Structure formats: structure tokens, C-alpha cells
Short mmCIF file of C-alpha atoms and ligand atoms in Angstrom, two decimals:
data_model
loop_
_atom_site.label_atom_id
_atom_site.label_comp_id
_atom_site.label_asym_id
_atom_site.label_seq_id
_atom_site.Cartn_x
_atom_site.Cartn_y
_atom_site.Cartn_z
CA UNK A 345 -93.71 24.96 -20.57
CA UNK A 346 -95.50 27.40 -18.77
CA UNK A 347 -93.23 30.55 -17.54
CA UNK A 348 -93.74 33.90 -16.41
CA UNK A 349 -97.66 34.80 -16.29
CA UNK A 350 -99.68 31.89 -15.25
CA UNK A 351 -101.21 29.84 -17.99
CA UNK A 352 -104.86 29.81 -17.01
CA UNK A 353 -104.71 33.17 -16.02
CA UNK A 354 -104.75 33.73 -19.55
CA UNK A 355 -106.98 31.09 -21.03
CA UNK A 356 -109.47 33.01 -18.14
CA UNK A 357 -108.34 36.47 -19.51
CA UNK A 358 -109.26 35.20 -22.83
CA UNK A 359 -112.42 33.86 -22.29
CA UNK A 360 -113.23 36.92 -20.23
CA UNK A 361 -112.82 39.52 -23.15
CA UNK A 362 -115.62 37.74 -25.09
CA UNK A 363 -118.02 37.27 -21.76
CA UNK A 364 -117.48 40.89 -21.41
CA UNK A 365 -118.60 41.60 -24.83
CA UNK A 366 -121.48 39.05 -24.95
CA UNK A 367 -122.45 40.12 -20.99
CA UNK A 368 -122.63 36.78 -20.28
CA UNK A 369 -124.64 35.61 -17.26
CA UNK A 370 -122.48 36.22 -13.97
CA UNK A 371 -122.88 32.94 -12.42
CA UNK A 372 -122.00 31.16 -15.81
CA UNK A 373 -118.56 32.98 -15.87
CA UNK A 374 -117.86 32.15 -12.23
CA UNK A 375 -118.36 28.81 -12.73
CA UNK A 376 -115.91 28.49 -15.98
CA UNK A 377 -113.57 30.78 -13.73
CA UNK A 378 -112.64 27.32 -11.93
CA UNK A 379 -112.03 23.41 -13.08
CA UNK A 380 -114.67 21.19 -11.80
CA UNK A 381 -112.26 18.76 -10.44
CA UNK A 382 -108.95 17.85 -9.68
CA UNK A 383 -107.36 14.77 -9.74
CA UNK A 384 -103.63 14.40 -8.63
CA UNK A 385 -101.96 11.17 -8.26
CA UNK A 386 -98.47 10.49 -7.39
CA UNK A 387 -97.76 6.60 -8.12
CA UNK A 388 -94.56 4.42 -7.92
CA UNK A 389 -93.13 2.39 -11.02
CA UNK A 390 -90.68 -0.39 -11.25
CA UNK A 391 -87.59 0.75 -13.48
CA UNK A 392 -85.68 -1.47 -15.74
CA UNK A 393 -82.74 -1.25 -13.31
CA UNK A 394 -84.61 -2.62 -10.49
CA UNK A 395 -85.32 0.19 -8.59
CA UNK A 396 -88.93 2.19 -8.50
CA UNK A 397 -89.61 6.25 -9.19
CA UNK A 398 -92.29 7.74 -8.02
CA UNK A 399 -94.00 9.43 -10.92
CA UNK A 400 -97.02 13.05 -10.61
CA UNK A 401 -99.87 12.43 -12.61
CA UNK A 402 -102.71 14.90 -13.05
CA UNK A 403 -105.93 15.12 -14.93
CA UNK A 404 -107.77 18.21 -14.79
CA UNK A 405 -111.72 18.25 -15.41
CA UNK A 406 -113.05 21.88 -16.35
CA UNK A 407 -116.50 21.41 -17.51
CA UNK A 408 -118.96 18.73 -17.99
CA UNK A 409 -122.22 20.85 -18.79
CA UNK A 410 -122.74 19.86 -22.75
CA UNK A 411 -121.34 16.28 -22.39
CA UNK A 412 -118.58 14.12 -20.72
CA UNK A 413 -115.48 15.83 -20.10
CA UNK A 414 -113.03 15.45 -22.92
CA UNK A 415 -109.04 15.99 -23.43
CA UNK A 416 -105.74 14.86 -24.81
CA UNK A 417 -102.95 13.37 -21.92
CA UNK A 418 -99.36 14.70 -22.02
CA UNK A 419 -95.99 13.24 -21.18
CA UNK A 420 -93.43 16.07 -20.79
CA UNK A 421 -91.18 16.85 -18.12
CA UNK A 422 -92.95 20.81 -17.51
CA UNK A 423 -96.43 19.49 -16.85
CA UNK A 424 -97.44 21.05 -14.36
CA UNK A 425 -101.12 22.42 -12.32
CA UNK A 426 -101.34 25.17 -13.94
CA UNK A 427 -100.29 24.39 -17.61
CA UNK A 428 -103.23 21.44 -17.29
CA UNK A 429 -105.88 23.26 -15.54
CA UNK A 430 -105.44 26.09 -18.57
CA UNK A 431 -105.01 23.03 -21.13
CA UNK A 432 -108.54 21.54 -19.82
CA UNK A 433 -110.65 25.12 -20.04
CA UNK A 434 -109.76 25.27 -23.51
CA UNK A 435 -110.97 21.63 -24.21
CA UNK A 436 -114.32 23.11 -22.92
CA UNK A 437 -114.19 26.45 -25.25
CA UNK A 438 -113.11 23.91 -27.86
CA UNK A 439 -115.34 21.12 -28.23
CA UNK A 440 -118.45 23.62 -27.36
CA UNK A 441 -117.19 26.04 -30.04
CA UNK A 442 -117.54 22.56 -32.63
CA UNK A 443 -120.91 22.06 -31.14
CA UNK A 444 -119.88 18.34 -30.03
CA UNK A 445 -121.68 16.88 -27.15
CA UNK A 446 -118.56 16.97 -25.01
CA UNK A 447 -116.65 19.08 -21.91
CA UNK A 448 -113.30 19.69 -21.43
CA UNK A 449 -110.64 18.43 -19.39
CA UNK A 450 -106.88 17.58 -19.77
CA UNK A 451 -104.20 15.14 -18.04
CA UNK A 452 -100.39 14.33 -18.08
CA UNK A 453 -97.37 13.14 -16.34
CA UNK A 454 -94.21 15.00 -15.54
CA UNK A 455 -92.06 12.92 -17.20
CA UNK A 456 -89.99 12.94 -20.67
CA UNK A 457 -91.12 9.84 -22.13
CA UNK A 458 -87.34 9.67 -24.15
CA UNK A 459 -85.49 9.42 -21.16
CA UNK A 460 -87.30 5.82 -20.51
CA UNK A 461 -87.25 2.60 -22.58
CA UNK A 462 -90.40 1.74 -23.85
CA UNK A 463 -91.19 -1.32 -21.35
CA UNK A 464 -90.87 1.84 -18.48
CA UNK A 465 -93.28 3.57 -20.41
CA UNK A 466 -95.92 0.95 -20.89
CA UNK A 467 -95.66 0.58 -17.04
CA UNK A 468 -95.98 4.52 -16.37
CA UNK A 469 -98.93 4.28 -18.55
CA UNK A 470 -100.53 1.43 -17.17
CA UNK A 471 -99.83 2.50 -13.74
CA UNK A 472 -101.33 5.91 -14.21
CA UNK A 473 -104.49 4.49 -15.88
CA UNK A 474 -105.02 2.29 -12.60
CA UNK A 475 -104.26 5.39 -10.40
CA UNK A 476 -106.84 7.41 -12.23
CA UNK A 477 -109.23 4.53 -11.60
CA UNK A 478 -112.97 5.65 -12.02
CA UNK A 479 -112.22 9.51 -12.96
CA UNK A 480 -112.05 8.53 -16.53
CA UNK A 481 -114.72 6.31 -18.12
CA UNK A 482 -116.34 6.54 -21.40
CA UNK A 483 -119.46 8.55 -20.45
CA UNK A 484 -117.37 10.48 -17.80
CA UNK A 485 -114.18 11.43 -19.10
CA UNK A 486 -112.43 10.24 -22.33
CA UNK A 487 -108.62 10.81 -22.75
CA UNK A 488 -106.76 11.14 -26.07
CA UNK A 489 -103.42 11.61 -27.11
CA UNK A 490 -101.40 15.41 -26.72
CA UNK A 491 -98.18 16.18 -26.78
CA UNK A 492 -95.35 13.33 -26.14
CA UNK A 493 -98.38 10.38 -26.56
CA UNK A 494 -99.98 8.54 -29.32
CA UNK A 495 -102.18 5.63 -30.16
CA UNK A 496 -99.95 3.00 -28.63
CA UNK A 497 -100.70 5.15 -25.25
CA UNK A 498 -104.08 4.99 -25.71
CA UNK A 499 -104.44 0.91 -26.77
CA UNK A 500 -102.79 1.16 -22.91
CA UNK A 501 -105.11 3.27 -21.00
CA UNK A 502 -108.05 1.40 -22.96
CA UNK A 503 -106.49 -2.15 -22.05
CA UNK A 504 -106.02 -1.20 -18.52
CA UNK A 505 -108.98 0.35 -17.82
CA UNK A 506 -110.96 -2.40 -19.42
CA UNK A 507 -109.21 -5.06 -17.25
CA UNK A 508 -110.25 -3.39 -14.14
CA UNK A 509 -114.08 -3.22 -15.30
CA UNK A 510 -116.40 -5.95 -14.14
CA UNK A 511 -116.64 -8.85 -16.93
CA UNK A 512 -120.07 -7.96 -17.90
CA UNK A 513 -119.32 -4.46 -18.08
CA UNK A 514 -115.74 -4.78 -20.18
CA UNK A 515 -117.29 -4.20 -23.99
CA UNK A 516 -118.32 -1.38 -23.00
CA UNK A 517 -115.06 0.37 -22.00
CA UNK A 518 -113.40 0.52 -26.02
CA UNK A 519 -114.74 4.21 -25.63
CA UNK A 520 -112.40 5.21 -22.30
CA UNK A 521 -110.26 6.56 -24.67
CA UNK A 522 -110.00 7.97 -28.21
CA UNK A 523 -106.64 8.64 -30.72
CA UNK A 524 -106.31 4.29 -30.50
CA UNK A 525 -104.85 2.42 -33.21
CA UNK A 526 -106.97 0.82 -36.18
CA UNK A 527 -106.78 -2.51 -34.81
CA UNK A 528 -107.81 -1.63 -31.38
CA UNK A 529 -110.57 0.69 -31.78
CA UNK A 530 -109.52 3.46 -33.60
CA UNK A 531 -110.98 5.68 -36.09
CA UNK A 532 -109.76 6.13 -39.58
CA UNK A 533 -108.08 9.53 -39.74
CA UNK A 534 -107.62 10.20 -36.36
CA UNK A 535 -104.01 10.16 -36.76
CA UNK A 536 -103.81 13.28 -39.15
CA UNK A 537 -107.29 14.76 -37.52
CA UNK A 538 -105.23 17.63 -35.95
CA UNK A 539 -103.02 18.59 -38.94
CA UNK A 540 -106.04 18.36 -41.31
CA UNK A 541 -108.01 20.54 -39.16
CA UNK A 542 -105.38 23.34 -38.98
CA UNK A 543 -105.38 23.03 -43.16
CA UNK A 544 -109.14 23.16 -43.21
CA UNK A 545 -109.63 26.12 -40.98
CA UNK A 546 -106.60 27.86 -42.27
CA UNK A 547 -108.00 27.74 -46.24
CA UNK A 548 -111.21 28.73 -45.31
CA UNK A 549 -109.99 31.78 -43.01
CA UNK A 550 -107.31 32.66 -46.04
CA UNK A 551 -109.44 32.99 -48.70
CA UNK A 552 -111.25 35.77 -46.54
CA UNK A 553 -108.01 37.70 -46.58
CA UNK A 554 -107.94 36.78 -50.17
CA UNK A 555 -104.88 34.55 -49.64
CA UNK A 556 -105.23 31.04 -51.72
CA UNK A 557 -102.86 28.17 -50.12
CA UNK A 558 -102.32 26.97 -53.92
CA UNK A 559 -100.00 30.42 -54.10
CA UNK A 560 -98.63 31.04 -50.55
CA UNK A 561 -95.79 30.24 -48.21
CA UNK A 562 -95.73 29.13 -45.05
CA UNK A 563 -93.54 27.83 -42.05
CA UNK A 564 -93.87 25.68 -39.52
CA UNK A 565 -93.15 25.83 -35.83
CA UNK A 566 -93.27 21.75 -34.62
CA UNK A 567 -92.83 18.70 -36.21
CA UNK A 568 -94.59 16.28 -34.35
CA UNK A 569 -97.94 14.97 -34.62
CA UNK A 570 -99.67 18.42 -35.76
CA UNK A 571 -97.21 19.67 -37.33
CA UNK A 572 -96.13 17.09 -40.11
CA UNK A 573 -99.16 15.82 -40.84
CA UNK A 574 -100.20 19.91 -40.87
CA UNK A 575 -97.36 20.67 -43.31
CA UNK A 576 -98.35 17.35 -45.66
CA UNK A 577 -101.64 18.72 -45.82
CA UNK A 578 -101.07 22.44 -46.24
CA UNK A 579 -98.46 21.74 -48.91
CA UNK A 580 -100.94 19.10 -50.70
CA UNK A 581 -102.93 22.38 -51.33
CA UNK A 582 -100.21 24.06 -53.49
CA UNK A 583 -98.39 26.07 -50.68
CA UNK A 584 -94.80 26.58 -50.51
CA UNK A 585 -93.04 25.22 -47.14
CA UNK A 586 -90.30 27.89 -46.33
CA UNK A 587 -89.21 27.22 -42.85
CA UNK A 588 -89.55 24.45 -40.30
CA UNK A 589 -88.74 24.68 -36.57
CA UNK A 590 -88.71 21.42 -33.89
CA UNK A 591 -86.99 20.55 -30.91
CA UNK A 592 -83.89 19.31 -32.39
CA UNK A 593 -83.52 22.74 -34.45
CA UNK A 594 -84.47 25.19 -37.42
CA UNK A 595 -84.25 24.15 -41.17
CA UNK A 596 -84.83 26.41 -44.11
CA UNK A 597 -84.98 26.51 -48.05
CA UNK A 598 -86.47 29.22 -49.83
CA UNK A 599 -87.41 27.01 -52.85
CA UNK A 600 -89.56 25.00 -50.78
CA UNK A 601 -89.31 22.03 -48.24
CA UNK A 602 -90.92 18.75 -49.62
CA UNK A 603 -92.94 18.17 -46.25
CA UNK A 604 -93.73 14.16 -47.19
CA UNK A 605 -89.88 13.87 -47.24
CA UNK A 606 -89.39 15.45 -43.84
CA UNK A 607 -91.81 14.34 -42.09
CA UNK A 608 -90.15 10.41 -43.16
CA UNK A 609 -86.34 11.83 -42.31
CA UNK A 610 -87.88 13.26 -38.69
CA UNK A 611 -89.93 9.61 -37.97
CA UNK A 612 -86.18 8.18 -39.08
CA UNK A 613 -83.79 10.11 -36.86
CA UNK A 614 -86.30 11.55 -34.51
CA UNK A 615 -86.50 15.37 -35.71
CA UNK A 616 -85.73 17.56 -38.75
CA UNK A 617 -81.75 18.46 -37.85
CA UNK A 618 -79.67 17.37 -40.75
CA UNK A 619 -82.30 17.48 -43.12
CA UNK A 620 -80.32 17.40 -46.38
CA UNK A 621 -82.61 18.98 -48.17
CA UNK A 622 -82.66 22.05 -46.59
CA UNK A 623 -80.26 24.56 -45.00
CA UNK A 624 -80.13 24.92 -40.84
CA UNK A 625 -80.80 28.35 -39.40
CA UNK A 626 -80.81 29.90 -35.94
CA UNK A 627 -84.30 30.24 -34.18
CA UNK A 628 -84.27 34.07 -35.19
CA UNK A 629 -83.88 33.65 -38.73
CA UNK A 630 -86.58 30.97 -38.52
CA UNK A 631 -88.99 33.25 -37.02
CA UNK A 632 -87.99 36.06 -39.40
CA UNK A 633 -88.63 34.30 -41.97
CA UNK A 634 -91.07 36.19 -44.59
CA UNK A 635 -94.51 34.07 -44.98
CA UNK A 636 -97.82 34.48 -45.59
CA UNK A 637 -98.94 31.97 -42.79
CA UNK A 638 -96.83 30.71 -39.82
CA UNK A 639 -98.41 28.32 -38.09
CA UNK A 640 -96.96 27.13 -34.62
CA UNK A 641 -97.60 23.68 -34.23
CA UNK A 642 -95.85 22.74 -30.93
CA UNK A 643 -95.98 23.79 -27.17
CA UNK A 644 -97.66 27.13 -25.15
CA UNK A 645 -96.04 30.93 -25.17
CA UNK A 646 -93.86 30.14 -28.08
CA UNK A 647 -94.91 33.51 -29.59
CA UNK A 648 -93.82 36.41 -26.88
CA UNK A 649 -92.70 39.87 -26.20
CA UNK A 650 -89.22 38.76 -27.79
CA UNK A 651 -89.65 37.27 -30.89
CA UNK A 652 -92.98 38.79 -31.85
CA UNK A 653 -91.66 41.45 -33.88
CA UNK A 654 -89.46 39.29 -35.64
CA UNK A 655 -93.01 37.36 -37.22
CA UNK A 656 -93.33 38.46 -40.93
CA UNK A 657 -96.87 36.84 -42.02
CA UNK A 658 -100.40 37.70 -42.42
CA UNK A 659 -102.17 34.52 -40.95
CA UNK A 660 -100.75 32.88 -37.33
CA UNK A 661 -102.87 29.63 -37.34
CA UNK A 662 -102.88 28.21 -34.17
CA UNK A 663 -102.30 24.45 -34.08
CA UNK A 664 -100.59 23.90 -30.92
CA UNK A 665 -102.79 25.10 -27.74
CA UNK A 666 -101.77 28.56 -26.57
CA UNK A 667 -98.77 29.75 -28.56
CA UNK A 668 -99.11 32.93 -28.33
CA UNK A 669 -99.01 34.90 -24.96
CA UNK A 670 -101.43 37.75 -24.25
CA UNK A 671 -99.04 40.31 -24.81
CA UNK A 672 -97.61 39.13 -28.17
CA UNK A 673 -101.39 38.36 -28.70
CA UNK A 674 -102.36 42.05 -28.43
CA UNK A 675 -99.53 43.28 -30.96
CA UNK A 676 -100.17 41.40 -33.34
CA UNK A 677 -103.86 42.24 -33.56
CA UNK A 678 -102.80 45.53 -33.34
CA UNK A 679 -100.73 44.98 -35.97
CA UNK A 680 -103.53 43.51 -38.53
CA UNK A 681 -102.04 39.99 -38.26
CA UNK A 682 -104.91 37.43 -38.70
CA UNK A 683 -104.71 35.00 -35.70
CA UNK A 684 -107.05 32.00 -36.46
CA UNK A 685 -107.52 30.80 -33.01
CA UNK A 686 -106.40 27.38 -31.06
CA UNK A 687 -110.06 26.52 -30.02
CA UNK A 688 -110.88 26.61 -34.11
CA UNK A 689 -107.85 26.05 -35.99
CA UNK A 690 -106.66 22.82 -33.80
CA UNK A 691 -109.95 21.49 -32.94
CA UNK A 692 -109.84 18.23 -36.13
CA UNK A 693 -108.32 16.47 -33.45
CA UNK A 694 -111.36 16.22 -31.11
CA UNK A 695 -113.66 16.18 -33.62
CA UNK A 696 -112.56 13.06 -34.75
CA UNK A 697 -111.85 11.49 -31.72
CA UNK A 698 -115.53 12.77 -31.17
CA UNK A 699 -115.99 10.37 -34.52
CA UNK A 700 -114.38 7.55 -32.72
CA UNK A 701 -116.21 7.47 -29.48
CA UNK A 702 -119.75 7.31 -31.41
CA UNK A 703 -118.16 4.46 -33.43
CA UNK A 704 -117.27 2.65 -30.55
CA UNK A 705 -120.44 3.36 -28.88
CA UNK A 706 -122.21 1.21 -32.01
CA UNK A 707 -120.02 -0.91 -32.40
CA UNK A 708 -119.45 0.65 -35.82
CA UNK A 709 -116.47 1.27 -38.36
CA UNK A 710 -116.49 4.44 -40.47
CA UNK A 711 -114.65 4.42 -43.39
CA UNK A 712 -112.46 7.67 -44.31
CA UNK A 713 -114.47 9.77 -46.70
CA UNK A 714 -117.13 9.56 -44.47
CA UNK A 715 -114.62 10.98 -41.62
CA UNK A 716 -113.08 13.36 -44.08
CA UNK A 717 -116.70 14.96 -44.74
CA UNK A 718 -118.58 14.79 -41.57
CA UNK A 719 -114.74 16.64 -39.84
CA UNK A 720 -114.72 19.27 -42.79
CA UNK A 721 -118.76 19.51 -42.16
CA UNK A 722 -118.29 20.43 -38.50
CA UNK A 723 -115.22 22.92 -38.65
CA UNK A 724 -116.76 24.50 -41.72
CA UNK A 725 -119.74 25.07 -39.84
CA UNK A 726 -117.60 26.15 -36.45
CA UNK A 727 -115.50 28.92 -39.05
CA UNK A 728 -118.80 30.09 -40.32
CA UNK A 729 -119.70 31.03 -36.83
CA UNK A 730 -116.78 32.65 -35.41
CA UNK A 731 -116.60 35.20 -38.79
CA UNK A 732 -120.02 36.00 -38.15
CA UNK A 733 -119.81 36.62 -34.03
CA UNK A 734 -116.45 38.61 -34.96
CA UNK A 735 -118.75 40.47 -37.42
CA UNK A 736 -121.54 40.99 -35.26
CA UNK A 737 -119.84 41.99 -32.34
CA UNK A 738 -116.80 43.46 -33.98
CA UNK A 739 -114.32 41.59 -32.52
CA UNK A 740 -111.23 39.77 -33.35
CA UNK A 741 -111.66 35.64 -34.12
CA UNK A 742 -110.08 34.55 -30.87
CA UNK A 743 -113.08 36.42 -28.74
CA UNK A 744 -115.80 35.74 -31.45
CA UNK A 745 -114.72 31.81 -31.01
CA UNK A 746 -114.94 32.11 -27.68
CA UNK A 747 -117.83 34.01 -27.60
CA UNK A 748 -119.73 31.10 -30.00
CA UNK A 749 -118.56 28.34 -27.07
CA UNK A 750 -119.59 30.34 -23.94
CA UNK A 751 -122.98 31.18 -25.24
CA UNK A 752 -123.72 27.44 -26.47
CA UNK A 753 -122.40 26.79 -22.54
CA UNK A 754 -124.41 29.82 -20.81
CA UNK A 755 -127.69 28.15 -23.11
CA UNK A 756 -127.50 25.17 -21.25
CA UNK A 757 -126.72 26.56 -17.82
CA UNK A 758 -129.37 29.05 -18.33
CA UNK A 759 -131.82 26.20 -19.21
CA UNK A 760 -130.75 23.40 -16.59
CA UNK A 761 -130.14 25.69 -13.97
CA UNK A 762 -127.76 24.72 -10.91
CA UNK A 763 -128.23 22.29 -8.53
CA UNK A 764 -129.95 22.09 -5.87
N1 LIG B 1315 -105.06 16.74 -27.33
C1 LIG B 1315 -105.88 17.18 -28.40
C2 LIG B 1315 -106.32 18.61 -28.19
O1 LIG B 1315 -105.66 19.38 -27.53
C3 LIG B 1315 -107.02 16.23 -28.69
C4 LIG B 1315 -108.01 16.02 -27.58
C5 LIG B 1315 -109.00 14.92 -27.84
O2 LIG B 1315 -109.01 14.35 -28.90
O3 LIG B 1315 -109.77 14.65 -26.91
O4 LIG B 1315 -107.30 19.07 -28.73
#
């Protein structure tokens, strides 16, 4: 969806800011100024009608220095260079921010995955695993679901890429890829990792600003993966659900929205139009609605120049990657709005596919308290860090975050040193 100013311009901008305020090491911010590698692949695929369509496939690899490189794969018609290589630096700010072992990287297809049957997706899927080859690999780079993919994509990539590995080799591929079903791999919890990150970073930032989510209101920009399990969880806590946006339209109801309800009407019909529960409303009165927390939960620059002073909340919690664009960014922190970052408030979802890759590693099966407490440990510990950089260095939490990641990142540059 990127438009207007390019997309990694601005995940570079933003990581900038904080290496200017923590002077980071030159050569360290030269480096992270460009992806590692690039992988393009255009490959052919037989359509139900008989004839083939030639498909662009990318996967984007920014940085590998704490740990294989790590990211989510997206099927939507706008993918693009740009939106991927800015997608992948913010898998590196992210999992170094959580202190996992892990780089950052991203992939996807152009392609709307509604507009094909499902046997034309498998074959996409399949055929884009093989064309990737040996750029992923479990201790190289481990896809996961994003936007437009899920756990049936992954049981895919995992069966394909296992099938091309040498029989001895074979039981040692279940870890190619992460966000897999329970019966193939999977880890309990993964599913609502994302959503229950965004509620866990989001109560813990709140209560800061003295804002408890058993009181407070909230809407909810995205319905799919992040977003309804995000809206279950925040609402579990007590808070009121005022105002829901997805791609089919805008739904509000000022006594509340029961999010468990919605979120079994949207798997039903595909999206929250014709909700009965609720009334429909333009996009402007949706983002004009008065809450304490909005929380977009679907695509890049959703939050601009346009509608940015129609946003009545305290707290923007970040659950999709990059929803709000630098200039909408800087009003709003000049406007006091709390903006808990993407890199913090949507990072559940790699933490637990960081969960699921150990698991498969050891050939072990976690059961979900333990997943609940060791994902609440590590983004407790990752909020903890950011309030105190933004303390120490008296900066909002999107450069304090980002300050946390680069300096874990410089550390091990610093130490290693670069080759040759
Ligand atoms: N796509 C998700 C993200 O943007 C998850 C990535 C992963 O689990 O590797 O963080």
C-alpha cells in the first residue's frame, strides 16, 4: 500500500532519529541503511482454467547480525520493493528490540489471494517456496505468516521445502517456517500471538498515562488476524469496543461492540459489513470517533496528513507495521498523543513464532501457560526498556524503541567487527 513518500525512506528516517540521539557508530548505521540481500523471483503457475500466470515474488533480508533473518510473507496485490525492503528493517528493529536471537527480513507476492481458488493458491505457494529454494532455511531465514497468509500457508512452505531437502536432512526442516498449524508443527498461541501482544504492551503503556483498559474505549482499525484476536483480548480486559474499521467497511455502536461476536460474523461472511449489532458509518466518522486508544490493526500510512486531525484518543497502539506516516507521526507527538510503537506493540507475533522455532528445534511441545508467560515475560521486559531509553534520553517511545534495538545491534557489530 505504499504511496507518496517511499516506505523505507521512513522506516530509515525513523531509525535515524534515535542513531542520532544515541550517536551510534557510523559504520553500524550505514550498514542498517541497506537490506543485506535481495531475492526476486518471478515464477509461472498453472491456473484452474488451463492456462499459466506468471506470478513476482520477493523476500527481502535486512539483517542477520543477532541471529537468522526472520519475517512474516504477504499476499496482496500492492507488494511491492519498497513496501518489503521497509517491512524487513523493521523485523530487524523488532526482534532486536525483544532481545530474541533473530534478524529481520520480509517476503510476499503481488497477488490478492481472493481473486484465486484455493487449489491456485496452494500452487502459488508451493511454487514460490521452490523458487526461493535455499534463501530460506531454518538457521538462515524463517518465514511466518503477514498480511493475506496464515498457518495453512505455512504447513505449505514447510512441506515444500522439506520435500526438496536431502532424506537425511528432512527432520530437520519443521523449523523453515513458523505461524504452522498445531498438527504440523505449530506452537500453541501463535495464532492470537499478535493481538495478545498489542493488549499486553498497550495495558502496560496505559497504566503509565494512568488509563486502566477495565474503564476505557477503544476502536479498531482491521479485522483480520491482529485485529480480532486484538479486540477479543483488549475487550477481555474490561474495555469498551466503540468503533471497528476493515476492508469491507466501518461499523459503530456507542454501547459497545461484543468483539467475540464479530470476530465469528467477519470469519462467516468474510468482514464486519452488516454486522447487526452495530450501526455502519463512513470512514470519517470512524476515525472521529472519541476513544481513549485507537489502535490500527491493518496495512502501512493508514494514519496521514488527512485524517490525522480527525483522531480523538490518547494512546495510538500500533499493531499493524507502519500506520502512521512521518508527518501524521510528528503531529501527533506534538500533540501529546501516546504512540506505542509497531516494533513494541506488534512484536507477540515474533516472539512466539520465536517460541515455535526453539520447539521445533527440540523436538518439543509447549503447552499454553507456559507460552502465555515466557511472551508476557519478554514484552514486559522489552516495555520496561523503551520507558526507560525514552526517559533517559528524553525522547518519544518510537525513538527510545529503536534506540534499545540499534544499540543491542551496534554491541554486536562493535564486538564481531566486519569482515575481512
Ligand atoms: N508478520 C509478523 C510481523 O510483522 C510476524 C513475523 C514472524 O513471526 O516472523 O511481525
Amino acid at each position: 500500500m505504499a504511496q507518496g513518500p517511499s516506505l523505507f525512506e521512513t522506516a530509515v528516517q525513523q531509525f535515524e532519529r534515535a542513531a542520532d540521539v544515541i550517536k551510534l557508530t557510523p559504520y553500524v548505521r550505514e550498514i542498517l541503511r541497506h537490506p543485506k540481500n535481495e531475492v526476486v523471483v518471478n515464477f509461472p503457475v498453472l491456473l484452474d482454467n488451463g492456462q499459466y500466470k506468471v506470478f513476482t515474488g520477493y523476500r527481502i533480508q535486512h539483517n542477520n547480525v543477532l541471529g537468522p533473518f526472520k519475517g512474516g510473507i504477504r499476499y496482496h496485490p500492492a507488494v511491492n520493493t519498497d513496501e518489503v525492503r521497509a517491512l524487513a528493517a523493521w523485523m530487524t528493529f523488532k526482534t532486536a528490540l525483544s532481545g530474541l536471537p533473530l534478524g529481520g527480513a520480509k517476503g510476499g507476492v503481488a497477488v490478492d489471494p481472493k481473486a484465486f481458488s484455493e487449489n491456485e493458491v496452494t500452487r502459488i505457494t508451493r511454487r514460490f517456496t521452490a523458487a526461493l529454494g535455499s534463501n530460506i532455511g531454518p538457521e538462515h531465514d524463517i518465514p511466518a505468516p503477514d498480511v493475506g497468509t496464515n498457518a495453512r500457508t505455512m504447513v505449505l512452505m514447510m512441506d515444500t521445502y522439506m520435500n526438496s531437502q536431502a532424506t537425511a536432512t528432512k527432520q530437520a526442516s519443521w523449523g523453515v517456517v513458523t505461524g504452522k498449524s498445531l498438527t504440523c508443527g505449530g506452537s500453541e498461541g501463535r495464532e492470537k500471538a499478535t493481538g495478545q501482544g498489542v493488549q499486553i504492551t498497550l495495558e502496560n503503556i496505559a497504566k503509565d498515562q494512568k488509563i486502566e483498559l477495565s474503564s476505557c474505549t477503544f476502536s479498531m482499525q482491521g479485522f483480520g488476524n491482529v485485529g480480532s484476536w486484538g479486540s477479543v483480548l483488549i475487550a477481555e480486559r474490561g474495555a469498551k469496543l466503540l468503533a471497528v474499521q476493515d476492508h469491507t467497511g466501518s461499523i459503530r455502536n456507542v454501547k459497545g461492540i461484543d468483539a467475540n461476536a464479530l470476530m465469528e460474523y467477519a470469519k462467516k461472511t468474510g468482514g464486519i459489513k452488516g454486522y447487526p449489532e452495530a450501526d455502519s458509518c463512513t470512514a470519517e466518522e470512524f476515525w472521529k470517533t472519541k476513544v481513549d486508544v485507537l489502535v490500527p490493526g491493518a496495512f502501512e500510512n493508514q494514519i496521514t496528513e488527512k485524517n490525522v486531525d480527525w483522531i480523538d484518543a490518547k494512546i495510538i497502539a500500533e499493531g499493524a507495521n507502519g500506520p502512521i506516516t512521518a508527518a501524521a507521526d510528528k503531529v501527533l507527538n506534538e500533540r501529546g498523543v501516546t504512540i506505542i510503537p509497531d516494533v513494541l506493540c506488534n512484536a507477540g507475533g515474533v516472539i512466539v513464532s520465536y517460541f515455535e522455532w526453539i520447539q521445533n528445534k527440540r523436538s518439543e511441545h509447549w503447552d499454553l501457560d507456559e507460552v502465555d508467560e515466557r511472551l508476557k515475560k519478554l514484552l514486559t521486559r522489552a516495555c520496561a526498556s523503551v520507558k526507560k531509553e525514552s526517559k533517559r534520553l528524553k525522547c518519544d517511545l518510537r525513538t527510545a524503541a529503536y534506540a534499545v534495538g540499534l544499540q543491542r545491534i551496534e554491541a554486536a557489530y562493535v564486538e564481531r567487527g566486519i569482515f575481512p
